[in-house]
Coordinates of C-alpha atoms in Angstrom, one line a residue:
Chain A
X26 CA 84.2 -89.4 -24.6
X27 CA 83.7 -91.9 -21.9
X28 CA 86.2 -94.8 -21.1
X29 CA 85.1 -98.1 -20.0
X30 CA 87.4 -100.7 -18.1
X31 CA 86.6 -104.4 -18.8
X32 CA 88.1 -107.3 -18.7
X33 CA 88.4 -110.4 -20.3
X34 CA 88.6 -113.8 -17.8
X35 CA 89.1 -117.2 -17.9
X36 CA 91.3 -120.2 -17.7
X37 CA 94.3 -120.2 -20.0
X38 CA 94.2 -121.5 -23.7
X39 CA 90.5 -120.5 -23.9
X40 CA 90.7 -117.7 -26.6
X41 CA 90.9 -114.7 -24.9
X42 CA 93.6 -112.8 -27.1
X43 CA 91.9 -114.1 -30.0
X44 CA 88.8 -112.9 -29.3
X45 CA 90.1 -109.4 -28.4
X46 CA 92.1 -109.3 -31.6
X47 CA 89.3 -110.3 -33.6
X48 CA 87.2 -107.4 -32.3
X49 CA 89.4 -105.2 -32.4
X50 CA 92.1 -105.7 -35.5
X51 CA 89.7 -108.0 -37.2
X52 CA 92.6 -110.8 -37.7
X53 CA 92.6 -114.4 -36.7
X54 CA 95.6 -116.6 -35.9
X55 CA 95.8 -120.1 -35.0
X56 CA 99.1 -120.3 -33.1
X57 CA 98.3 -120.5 -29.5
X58 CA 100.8 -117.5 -27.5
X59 CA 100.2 -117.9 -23.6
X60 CA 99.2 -114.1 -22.3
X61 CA 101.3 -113.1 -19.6
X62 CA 100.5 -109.9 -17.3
X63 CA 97.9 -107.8 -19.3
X64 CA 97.7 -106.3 -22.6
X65 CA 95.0 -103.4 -23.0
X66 CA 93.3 -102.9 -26.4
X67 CA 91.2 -99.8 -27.1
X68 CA 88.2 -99.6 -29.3
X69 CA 85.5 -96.7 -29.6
X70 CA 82.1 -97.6 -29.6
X71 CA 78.8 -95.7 -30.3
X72 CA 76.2 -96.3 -28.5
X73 CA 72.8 -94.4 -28.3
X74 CA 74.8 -91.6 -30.0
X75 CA 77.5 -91.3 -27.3
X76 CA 80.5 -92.0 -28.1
X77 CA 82.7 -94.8 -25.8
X78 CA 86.4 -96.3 -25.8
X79 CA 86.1 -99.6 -24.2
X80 CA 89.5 -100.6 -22.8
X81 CA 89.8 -104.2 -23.0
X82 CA 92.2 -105.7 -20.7
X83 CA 93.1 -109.1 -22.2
X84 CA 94.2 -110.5 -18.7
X85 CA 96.8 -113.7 -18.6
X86 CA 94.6 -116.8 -18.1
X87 CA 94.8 -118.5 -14.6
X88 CA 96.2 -122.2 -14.6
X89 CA 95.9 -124.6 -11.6
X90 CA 99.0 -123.5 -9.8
X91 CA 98.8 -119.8 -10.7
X92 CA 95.4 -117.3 -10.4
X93 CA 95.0 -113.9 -11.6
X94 CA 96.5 -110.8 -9.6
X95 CA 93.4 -108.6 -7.8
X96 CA 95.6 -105.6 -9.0
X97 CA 94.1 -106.1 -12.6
X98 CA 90.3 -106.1 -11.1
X99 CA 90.7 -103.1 -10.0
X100 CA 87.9 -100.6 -11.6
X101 CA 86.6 -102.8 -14.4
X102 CA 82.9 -101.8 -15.4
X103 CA 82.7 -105.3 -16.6
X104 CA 83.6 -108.3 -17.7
X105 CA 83.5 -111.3 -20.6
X106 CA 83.9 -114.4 -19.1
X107 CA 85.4 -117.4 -21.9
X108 CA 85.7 -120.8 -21.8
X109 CA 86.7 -123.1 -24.2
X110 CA 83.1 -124.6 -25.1
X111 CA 85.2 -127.8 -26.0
X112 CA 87.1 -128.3 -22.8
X113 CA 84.9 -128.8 -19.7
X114 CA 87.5 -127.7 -16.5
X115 CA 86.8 -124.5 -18.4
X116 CA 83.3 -124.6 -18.1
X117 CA 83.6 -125.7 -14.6
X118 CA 85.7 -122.6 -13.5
X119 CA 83.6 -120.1 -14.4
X120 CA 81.8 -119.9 -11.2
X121 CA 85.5 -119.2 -9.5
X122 CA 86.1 -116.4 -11.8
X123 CA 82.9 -114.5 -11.6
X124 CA 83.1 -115.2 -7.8
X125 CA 86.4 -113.6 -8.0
X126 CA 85.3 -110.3 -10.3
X127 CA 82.4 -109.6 -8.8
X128 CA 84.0 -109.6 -5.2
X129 CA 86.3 -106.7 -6.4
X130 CA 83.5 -105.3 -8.6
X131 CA 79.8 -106.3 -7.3
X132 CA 78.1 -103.7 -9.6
X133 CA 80.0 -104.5 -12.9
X134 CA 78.2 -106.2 -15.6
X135 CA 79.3 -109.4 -18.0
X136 CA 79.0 -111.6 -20.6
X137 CA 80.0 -115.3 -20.9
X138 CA 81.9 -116.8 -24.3
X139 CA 81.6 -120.2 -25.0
X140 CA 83.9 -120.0 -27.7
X141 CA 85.7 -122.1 -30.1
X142 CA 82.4 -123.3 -31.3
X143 CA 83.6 -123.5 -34.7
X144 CA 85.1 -126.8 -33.5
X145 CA 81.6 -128.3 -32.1
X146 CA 79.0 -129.5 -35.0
X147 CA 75.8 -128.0 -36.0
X148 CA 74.2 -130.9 -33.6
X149 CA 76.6 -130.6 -30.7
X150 CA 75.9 -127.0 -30.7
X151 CA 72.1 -127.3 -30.8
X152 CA 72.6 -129.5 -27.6
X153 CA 74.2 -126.4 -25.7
X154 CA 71.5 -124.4 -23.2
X155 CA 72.6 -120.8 -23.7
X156 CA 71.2 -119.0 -20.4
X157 CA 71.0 -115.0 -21.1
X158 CA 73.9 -112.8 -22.4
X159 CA 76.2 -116.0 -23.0
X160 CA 77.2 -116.0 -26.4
X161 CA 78.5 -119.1 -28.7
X162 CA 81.4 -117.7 -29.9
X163 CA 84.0 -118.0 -32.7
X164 CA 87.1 -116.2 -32.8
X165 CA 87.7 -118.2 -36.2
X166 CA 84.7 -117.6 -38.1
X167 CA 84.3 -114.5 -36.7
X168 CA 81.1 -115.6 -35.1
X169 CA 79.0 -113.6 -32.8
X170 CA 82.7 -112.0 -31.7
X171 CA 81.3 -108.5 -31.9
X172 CA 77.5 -109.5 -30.5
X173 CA 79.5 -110.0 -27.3
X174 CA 81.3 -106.8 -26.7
X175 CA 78.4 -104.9 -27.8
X176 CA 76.3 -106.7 -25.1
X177 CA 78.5 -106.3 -22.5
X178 CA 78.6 -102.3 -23.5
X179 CA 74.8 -102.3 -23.3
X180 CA 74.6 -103.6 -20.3
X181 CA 76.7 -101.2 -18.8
X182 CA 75.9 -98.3 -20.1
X183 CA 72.3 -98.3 -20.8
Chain B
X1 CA 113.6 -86.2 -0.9
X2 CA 112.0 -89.7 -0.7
X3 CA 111.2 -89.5 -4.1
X4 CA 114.5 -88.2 -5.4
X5 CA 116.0 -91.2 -3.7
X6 CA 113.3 -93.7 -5.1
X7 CA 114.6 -92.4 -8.4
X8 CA 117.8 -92.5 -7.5
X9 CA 117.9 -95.8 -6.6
X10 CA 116.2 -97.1 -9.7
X11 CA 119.2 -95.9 -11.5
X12 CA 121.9 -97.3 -9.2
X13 CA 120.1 -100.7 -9.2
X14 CA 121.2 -100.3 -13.0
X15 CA 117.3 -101.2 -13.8
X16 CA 115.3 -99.7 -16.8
X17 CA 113.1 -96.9 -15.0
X18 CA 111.5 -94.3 -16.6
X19 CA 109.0 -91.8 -15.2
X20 CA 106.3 -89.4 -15.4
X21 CA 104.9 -87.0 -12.7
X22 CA 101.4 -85.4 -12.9
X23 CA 98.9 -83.0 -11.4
X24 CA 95.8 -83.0 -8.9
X25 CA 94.1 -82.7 -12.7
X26 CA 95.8 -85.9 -13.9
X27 CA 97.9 -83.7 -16.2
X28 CA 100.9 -84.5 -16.9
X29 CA 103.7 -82.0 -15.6
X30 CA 107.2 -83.5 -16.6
X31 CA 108.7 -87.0 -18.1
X32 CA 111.8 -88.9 -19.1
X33 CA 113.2 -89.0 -22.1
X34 CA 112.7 -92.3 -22.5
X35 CA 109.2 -93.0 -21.6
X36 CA 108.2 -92.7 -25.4
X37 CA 109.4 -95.7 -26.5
X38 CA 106.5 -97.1 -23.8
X39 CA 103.7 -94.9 -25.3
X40 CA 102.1 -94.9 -28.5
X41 CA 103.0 -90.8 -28.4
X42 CA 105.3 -88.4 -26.7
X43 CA 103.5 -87.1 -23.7
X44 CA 103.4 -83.2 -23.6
X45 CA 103.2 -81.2 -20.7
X46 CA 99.2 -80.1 -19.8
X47 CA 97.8 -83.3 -21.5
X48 CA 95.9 -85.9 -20.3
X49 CA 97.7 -89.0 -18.7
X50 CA 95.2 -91.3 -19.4
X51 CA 95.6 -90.8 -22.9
X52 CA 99.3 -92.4 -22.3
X53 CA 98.8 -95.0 -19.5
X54 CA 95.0 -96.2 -20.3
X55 CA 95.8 -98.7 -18.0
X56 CA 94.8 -95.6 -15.0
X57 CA 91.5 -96.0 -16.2
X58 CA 89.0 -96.8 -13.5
X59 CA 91.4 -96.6 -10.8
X60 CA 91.1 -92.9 -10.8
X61 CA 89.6 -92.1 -7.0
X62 CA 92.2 -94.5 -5.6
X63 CA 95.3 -93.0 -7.1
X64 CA 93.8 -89.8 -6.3
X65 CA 93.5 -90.7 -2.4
X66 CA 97.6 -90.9 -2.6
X67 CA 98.2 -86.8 -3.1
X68 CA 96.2 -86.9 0.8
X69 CA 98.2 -89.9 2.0
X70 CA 101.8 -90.3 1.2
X71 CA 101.7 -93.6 2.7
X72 CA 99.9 -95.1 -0.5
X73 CA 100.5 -96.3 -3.7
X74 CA 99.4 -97.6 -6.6
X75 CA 101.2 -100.7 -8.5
X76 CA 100.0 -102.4 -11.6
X77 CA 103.0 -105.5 -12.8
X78 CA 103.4 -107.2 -16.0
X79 CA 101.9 -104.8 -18.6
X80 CA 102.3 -105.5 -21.9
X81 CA 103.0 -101.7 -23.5
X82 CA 104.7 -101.0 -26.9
X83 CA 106.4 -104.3 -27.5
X84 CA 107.8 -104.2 -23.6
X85 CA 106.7 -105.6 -20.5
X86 CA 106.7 -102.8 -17.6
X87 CA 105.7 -102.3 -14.0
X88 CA 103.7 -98.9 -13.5
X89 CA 104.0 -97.5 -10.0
X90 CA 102.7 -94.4 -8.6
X91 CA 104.0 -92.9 -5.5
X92 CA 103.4 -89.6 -3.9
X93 CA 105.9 -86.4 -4.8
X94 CA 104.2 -83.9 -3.4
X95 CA 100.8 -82.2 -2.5
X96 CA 100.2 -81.7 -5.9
X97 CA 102.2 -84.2 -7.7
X98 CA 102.2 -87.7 -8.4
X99 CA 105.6 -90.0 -9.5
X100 CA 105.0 -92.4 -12.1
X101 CA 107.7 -95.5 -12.3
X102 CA 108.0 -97.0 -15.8
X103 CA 109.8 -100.3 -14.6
X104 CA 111.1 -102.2 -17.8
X105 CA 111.1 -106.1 -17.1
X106 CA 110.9 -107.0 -20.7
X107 CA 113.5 -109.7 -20.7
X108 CA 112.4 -111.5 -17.3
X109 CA 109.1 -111.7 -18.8
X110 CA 109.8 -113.3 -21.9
X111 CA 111.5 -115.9 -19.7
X112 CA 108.8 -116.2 -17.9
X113 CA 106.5 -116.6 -20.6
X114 CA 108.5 -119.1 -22.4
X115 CA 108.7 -121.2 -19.1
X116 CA 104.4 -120.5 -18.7
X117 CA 103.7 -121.6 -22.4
X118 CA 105.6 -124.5 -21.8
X119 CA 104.1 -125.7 -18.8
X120 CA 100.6 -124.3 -20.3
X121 CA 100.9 -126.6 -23.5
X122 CA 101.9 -129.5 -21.5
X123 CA 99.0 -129.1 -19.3
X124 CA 96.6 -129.5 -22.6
X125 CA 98.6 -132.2 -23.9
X126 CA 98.3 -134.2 -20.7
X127 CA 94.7 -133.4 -20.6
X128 CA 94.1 -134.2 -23.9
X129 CA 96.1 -137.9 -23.3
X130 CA 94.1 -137.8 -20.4
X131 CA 90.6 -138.0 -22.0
X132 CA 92.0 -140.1 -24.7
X133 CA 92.8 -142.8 -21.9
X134 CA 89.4 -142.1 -20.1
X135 CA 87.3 -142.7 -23.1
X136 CA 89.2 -146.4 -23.7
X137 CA 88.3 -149.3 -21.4
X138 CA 88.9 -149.4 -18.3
X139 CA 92.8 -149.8 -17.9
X140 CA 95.0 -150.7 -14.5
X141 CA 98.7 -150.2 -14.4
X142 CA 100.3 -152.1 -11.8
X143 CA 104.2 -152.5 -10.8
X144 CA 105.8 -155.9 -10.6
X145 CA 105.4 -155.6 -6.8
X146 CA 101.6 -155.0 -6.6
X147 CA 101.1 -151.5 -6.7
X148 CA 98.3 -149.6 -8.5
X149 CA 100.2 -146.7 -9.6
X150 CA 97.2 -145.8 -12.4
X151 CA 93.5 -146.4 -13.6
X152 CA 91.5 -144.4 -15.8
X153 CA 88.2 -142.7 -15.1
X154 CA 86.6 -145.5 -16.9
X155 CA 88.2 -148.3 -14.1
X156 CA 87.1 -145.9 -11.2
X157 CA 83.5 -145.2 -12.7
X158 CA 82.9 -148.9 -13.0
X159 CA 84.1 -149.4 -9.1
X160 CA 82.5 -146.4 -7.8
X161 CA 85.4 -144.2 -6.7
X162 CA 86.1 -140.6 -8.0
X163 CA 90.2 -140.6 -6.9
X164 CA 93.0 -143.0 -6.5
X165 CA 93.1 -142.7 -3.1
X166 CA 89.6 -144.2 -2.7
X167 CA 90.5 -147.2 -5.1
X168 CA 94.0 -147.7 -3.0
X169 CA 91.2 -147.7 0.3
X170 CA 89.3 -150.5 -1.1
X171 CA 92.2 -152.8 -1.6
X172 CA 90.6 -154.1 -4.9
X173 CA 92.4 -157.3 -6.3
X174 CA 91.1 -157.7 -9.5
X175 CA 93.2 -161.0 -9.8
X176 CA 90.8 -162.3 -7.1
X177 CA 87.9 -162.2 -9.6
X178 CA 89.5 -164.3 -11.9
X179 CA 90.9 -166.8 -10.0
X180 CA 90.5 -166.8 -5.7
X181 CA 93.6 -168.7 -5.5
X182 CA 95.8 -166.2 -7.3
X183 CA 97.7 -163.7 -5.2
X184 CA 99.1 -161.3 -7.1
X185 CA 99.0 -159.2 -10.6
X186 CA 102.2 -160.4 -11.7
X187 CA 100.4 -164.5 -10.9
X188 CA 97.4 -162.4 -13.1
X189 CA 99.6 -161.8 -15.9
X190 CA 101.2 -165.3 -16.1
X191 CA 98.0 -166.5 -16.3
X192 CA 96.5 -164.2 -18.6
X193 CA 99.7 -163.6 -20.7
X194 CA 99.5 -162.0 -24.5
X195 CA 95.8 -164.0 -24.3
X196 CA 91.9 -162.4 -24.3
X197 CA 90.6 -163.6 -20.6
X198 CA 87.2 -163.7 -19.4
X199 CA 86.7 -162.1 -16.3
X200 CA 83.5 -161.7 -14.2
X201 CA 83.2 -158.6 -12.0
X202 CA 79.9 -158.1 -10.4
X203 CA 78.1 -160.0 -12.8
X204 CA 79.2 -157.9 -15.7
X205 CA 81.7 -160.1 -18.1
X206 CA 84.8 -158.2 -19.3
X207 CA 88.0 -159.4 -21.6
X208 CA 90.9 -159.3 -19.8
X209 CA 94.1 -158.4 -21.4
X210 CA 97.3 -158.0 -19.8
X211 CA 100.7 -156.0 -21.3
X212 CA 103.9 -155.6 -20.0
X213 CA 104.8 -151.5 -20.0
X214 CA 108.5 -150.8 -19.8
X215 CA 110.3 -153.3 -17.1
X216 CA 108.3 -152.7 -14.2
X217 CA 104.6 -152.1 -14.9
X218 CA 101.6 -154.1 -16.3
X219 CA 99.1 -152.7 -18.0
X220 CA 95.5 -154.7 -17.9
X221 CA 92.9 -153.7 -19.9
X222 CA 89.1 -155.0 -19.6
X223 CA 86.4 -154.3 -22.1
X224 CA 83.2 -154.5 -20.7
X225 CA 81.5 -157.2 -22.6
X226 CA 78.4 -155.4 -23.7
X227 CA 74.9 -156.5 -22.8
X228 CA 73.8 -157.4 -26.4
X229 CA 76.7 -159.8 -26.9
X230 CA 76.0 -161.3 -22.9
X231 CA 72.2 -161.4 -23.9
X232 CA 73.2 -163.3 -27.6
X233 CA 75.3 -165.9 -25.4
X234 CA 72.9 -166.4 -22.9
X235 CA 69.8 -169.2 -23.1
X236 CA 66.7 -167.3 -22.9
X237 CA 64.7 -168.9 -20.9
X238 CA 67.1 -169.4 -17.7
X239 CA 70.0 -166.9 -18.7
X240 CA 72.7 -169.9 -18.1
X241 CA 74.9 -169.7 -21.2
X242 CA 73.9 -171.5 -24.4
X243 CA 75.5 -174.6 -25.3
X244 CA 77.6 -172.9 -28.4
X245 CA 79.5 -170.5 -26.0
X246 CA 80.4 -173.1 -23.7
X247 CA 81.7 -175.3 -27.1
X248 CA 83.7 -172.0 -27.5
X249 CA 85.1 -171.9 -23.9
X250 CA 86.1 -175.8 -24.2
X251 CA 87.3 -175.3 -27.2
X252 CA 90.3 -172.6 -26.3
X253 CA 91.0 -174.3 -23.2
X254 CA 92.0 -177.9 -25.9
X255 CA 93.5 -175.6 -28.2
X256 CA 95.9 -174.1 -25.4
X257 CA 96.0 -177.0 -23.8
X258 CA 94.6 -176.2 -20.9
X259 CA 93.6 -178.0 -17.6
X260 CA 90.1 -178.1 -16.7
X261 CA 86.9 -179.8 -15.4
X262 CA 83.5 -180.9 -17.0
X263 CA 80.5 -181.5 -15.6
X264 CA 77.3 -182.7 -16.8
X265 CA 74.6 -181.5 -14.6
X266 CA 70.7 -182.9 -14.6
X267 CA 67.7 -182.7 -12.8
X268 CA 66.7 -185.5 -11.5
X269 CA 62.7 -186.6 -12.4
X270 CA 62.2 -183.5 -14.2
X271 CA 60.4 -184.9 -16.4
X272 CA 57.9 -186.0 -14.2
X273 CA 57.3 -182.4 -13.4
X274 CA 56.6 -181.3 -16.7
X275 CA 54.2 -184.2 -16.9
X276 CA 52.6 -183.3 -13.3
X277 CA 52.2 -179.7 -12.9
X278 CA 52.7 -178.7 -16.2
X279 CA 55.8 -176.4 -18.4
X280 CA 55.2 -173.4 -16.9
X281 CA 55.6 -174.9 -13.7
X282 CA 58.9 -176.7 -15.2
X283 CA 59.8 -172.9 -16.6
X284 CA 60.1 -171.9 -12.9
X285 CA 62.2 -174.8 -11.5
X286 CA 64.9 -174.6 -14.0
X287 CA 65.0 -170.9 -13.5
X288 CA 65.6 -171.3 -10.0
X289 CA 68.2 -174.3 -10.6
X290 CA 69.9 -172.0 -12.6
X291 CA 69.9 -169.1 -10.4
X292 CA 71.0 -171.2 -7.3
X293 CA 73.9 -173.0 -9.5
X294 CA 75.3 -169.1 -10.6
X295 CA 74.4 -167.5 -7.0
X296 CA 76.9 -170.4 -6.3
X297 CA 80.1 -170.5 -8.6
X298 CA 83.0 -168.3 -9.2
X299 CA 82.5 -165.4 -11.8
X300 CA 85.0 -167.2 -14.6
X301 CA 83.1 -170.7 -14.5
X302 CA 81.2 -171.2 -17.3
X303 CA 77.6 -172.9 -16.8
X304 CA 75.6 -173.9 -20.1
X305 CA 72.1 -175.3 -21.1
X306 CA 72.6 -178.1 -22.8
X307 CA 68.8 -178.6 -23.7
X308 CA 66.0 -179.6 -21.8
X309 CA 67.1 -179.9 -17.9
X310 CA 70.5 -181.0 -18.4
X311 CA 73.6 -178.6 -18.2
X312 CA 76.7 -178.1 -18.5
X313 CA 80.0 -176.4 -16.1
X314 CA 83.4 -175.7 -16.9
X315 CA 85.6 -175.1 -14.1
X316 CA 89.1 -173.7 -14.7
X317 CA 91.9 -173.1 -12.5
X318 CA 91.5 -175.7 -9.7
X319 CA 92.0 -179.4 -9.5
X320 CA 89.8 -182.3 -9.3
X321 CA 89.7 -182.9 -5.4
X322 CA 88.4 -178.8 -5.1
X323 CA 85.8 -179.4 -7.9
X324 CA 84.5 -182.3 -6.5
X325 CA 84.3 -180.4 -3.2
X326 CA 82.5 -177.8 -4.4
X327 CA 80.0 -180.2 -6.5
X328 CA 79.1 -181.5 -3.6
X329 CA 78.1 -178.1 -1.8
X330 CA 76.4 -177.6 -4.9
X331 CA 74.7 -180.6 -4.8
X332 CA 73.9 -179.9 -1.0
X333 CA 72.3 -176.9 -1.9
X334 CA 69.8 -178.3 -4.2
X335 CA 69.1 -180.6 -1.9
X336 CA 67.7 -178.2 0.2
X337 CA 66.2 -175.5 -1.3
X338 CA 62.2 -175.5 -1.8
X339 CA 61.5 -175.2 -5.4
X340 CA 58.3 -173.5 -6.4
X341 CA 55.3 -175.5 -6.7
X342 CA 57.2 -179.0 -6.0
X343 CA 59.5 -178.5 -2.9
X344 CA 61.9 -181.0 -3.0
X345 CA 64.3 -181.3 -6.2
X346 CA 67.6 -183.6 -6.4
X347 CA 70.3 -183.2 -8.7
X348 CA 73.3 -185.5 -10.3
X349 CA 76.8 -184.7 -11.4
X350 CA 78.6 -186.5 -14.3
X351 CA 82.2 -185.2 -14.3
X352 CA 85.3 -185.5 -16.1
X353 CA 89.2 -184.0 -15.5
X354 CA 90.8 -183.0 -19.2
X355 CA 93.5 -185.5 -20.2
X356 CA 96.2 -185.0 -22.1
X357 CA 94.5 -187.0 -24.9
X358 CA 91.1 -185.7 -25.1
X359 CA 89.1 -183.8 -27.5
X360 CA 85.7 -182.1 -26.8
X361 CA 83.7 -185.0 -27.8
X362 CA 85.8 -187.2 -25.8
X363 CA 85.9 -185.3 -22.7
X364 CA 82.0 -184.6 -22.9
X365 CA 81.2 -188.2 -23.4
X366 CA 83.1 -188.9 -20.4
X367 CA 81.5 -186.9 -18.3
X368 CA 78.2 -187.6 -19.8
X369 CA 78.7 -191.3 -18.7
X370 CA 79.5 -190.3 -15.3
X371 CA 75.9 -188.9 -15.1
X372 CA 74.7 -192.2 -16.2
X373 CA 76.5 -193.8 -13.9
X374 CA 74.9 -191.2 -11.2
X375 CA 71.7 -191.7 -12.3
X376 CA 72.0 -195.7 -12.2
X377 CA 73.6 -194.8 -8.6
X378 CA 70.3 -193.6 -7.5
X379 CA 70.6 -190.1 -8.8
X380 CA 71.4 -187.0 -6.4
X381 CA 74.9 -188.2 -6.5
X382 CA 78.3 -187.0 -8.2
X383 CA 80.4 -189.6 -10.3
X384 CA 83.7 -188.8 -11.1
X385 CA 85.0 -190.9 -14.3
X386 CA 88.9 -190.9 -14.7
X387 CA 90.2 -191.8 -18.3

């Protein structure tokens, strides 16, 4: 079996946890928990018949005064960048945190989450340009949650 | 020995260590006791570590590298793992062994994450207050002494600045917009009180309103009079404002009894012009007359179309010898400006001070007369009528 390092990143309060525990235990809950450190999730994925465990470091979200420690960059085959689709400073730190990933890991792949979308309306979210492998997601509906790991497996391995 | 002493110095610092050592294979050779409350299963000797510390994934070559070179090491912090928070380090042991350091910091963590979900939920509370206020109207908080400790995004949009630094740069006094002679926020305030203000800033009108927050601040708010409601006030032809606002304006200035001026302004011979050169001609002039009168007053006066070529001014917040001043650069300027198809055009000036006594008709009849008495005069002249 092959084991596959990625990472989720992003500013805090964004969804991360929640999207990892979506994917991975299926449950949803409301109460926002700040991450601290990391917290590494497993989940085995087939792909083209070969069998993968992604390990899916749910990395504490950065805040103004504190960023992300380069220890946790280390070896990631990819990533999944998430915003909070509703909060722009989100949206506007995602170049600074795929600047920062990519200088540790220049050949890993990612994904982008615009998530929380179940908050937006069916208008508001036909307003949104979605440029390749960004995803609208919903850790609350359980929308396009798993779409978003898959494609970030894809991309890496295939 | 150095790592017998790192271990024996984890226990003598009375913190939680645990460890595991492995081979060149990353197998595992030996472990504490306790490391199983860390790992989802006991680790046995022979098996793989990364089944127990995942978190090794991907960082294989490097930790590799530190069997060659004692010097390095390998440190991961604040990993969530079993309910506890550890630090995993990896030193060298030997040629063919590596020391893994379980470092529990559980309880410092929780601390820490307490104090960081704190500070995290304040930061989303403040920004959400913080969009709430930008998305109002444009808001100023001032202290008593004249210092602008606050505006919203919508106040530094409308000025053109992007930080409070830039605002405190430009040494903007709003109170200067609504009245030149005023000097201060707090002489802004008195004037403006618990009342709705007009205030003219760059020939967008805004209501003023001014607050008192806590002891020591003032809070002034101004909605941007939108264009549809300027647009419905405004004649149509020469964009002065139409006789019914200007009723308005007089009226709140009787009702709060109010000091103020009125003026009756007219055009002298325009008829003549209509007569010679024809309305569309007459169309232009008044436009221009209009245009030279508001190129030419402060922001809060209020000019009017009363019908035809005659019009109306309101002047606030000055006395009767600075009005009449300023009617007569008014009146000056007329005087010499080239009108479009005619050249030469005169005006006259009927004006009347507020009394005590007077109502709107009363005070308009005064100064009507006044303009009469101009006109009688030999016209391009102001005539002040006193009670």
């Amino acid at each position: 079996m092959i084991r596959k390092k990625i990472l989720l990143l992003g500013d805090f309060s964004v969804g991360k946890t929640s999207l990892v525990r979506r994917y991975v235990d299926g449950a949803f809950d409301d109460k926002y928990l700040t991450t601290i450190g990391v917290k590494i999730s497993k989940k085995l994925l087939t792909l083209n018949g070969e069998e993968y465990e992604m390990l899916i470091w749910d990395v504490e979200g950065s805040t103004p005064s504190k960023k992300i420690s380069l220890g946790y960059y280390r070896g990631a085959s990819g990533a999944i960048f998430v915003t909070d689709v509703n909060r722009q400073e989100t949206l506007d730190s995602l170049a600074d945190h795929k600047e920062i990933f990519l200088n540790e890991n220049p050949d890993a792949a990612y994904v982008v989450a615009y998530n929380k979308a179940d908050m937006l309306s069916e208008v508001a979210k036909e307003k949104i340009e979605l440029k390749d492998d960004t995803f609208l997601t919903s850790a609350k509906d359980d929308n396009n949650v798993e779409a978003l790991f898959i494609r970030l497996m894809e991309k890496m391995v295939l | 020995m150095k790592n017998i002493q790192i271990i024996l110095n984890a226990i003598l610092s009375k913190d939680i260590f645990e460890y595991l050592t492995f081979d060149q294979n990353f197998e595992v050779v030996d472990s504490s006791a306790g490391l199983v409350k860390y790992l989802e299963k006991s680790p046995k000797v022979g098996s793989d570590i990364l089944d127990f510390l995942p978190e090794l994934v991907g960082s294989e070559e490097e930790i590799q590298e530190i069997f060659s070179k004692p010097h390095l090491n390998y440190v991961l912090e604040s990993v969530y793992k079993n309910d506890y928070y550890v630090n995993i380090s990896i030193e060298h042991y030997d040629v063919d062994r590596l020391l893994v350091l379980i470092h529990d910091i559980t309880d410092v963590t929780l601390t820490q994450q307490q104090l960081l979900q704190y500070s995290n939920e304040s930061i989303l509370i403040n920004n959400t207050l913080q969009n709430i206020l930008d998305s109002q109207n444009a808001l100023l908080f001032v202290t008593h002494n004249n210092i602008i400790t606050y505006t919203n995004e919508q106040f530094m949009h409308y000025f053109g600045v992007k930080r409070m630094k830039d605002l405190q740069r430009k040494n903007l006094k709003i109170y200067e917009y609504f009245d030149s002679s005023l000097k201060s926020y707090e002489a802004l305030y008195e004037r403006v009180n618990s009342k709705e203000e007009y205030i003219v800033i760059n020939k967008d009108t805004f209501i003023l309103q001014a607050t008192i927050v806590e002891s020591s601040h003032t809070l002034f708010t101004l909605t941007k009079v939108t264009k549809l409601s300027n647009e419905m006030q405004q004649d149509t032809l020469t964009g002065a404002y139409k006789k019914s606002y200007f009723n308005t304006q007089l009226k709140r200035l009787i009702n709060n009894k109010e000091e103020g001026i009125v003026v009756v302004l007219d055009l002298d011979d325009f008829k003549l012009i209509n007569d010679t050169y024809g309305h569309q001609a007459g169309d232009d002039i008044l436009k221009a007359f209009v245009k030279l009168i508001q190129d030419n007053i402060r922001g809060n006066d209020i000019f009017a179309r009363w019908g035809g070529e005659e019009f109306l001014l309101l002047l606030e917040h000055t006395n009767i010898e600075h009005a009449l001043k300023k009617l007569e650069s008014l009146r000056t300027i007329i005087d010499r400006y080239t009108f479009k198809h005619v050249g030469h055009m005169t005006a006259s000036f009927g004006v009347a001070c507020k009394e005590e006594d007077d109502d709107m008709h009363s005070l308009l009849q005064r100064a009507d007369q006044a303009l009469y008495q101009a006109k009688d005069k030999g016209k391009n002249c102001i005539v002040f009528k006193k009670a």
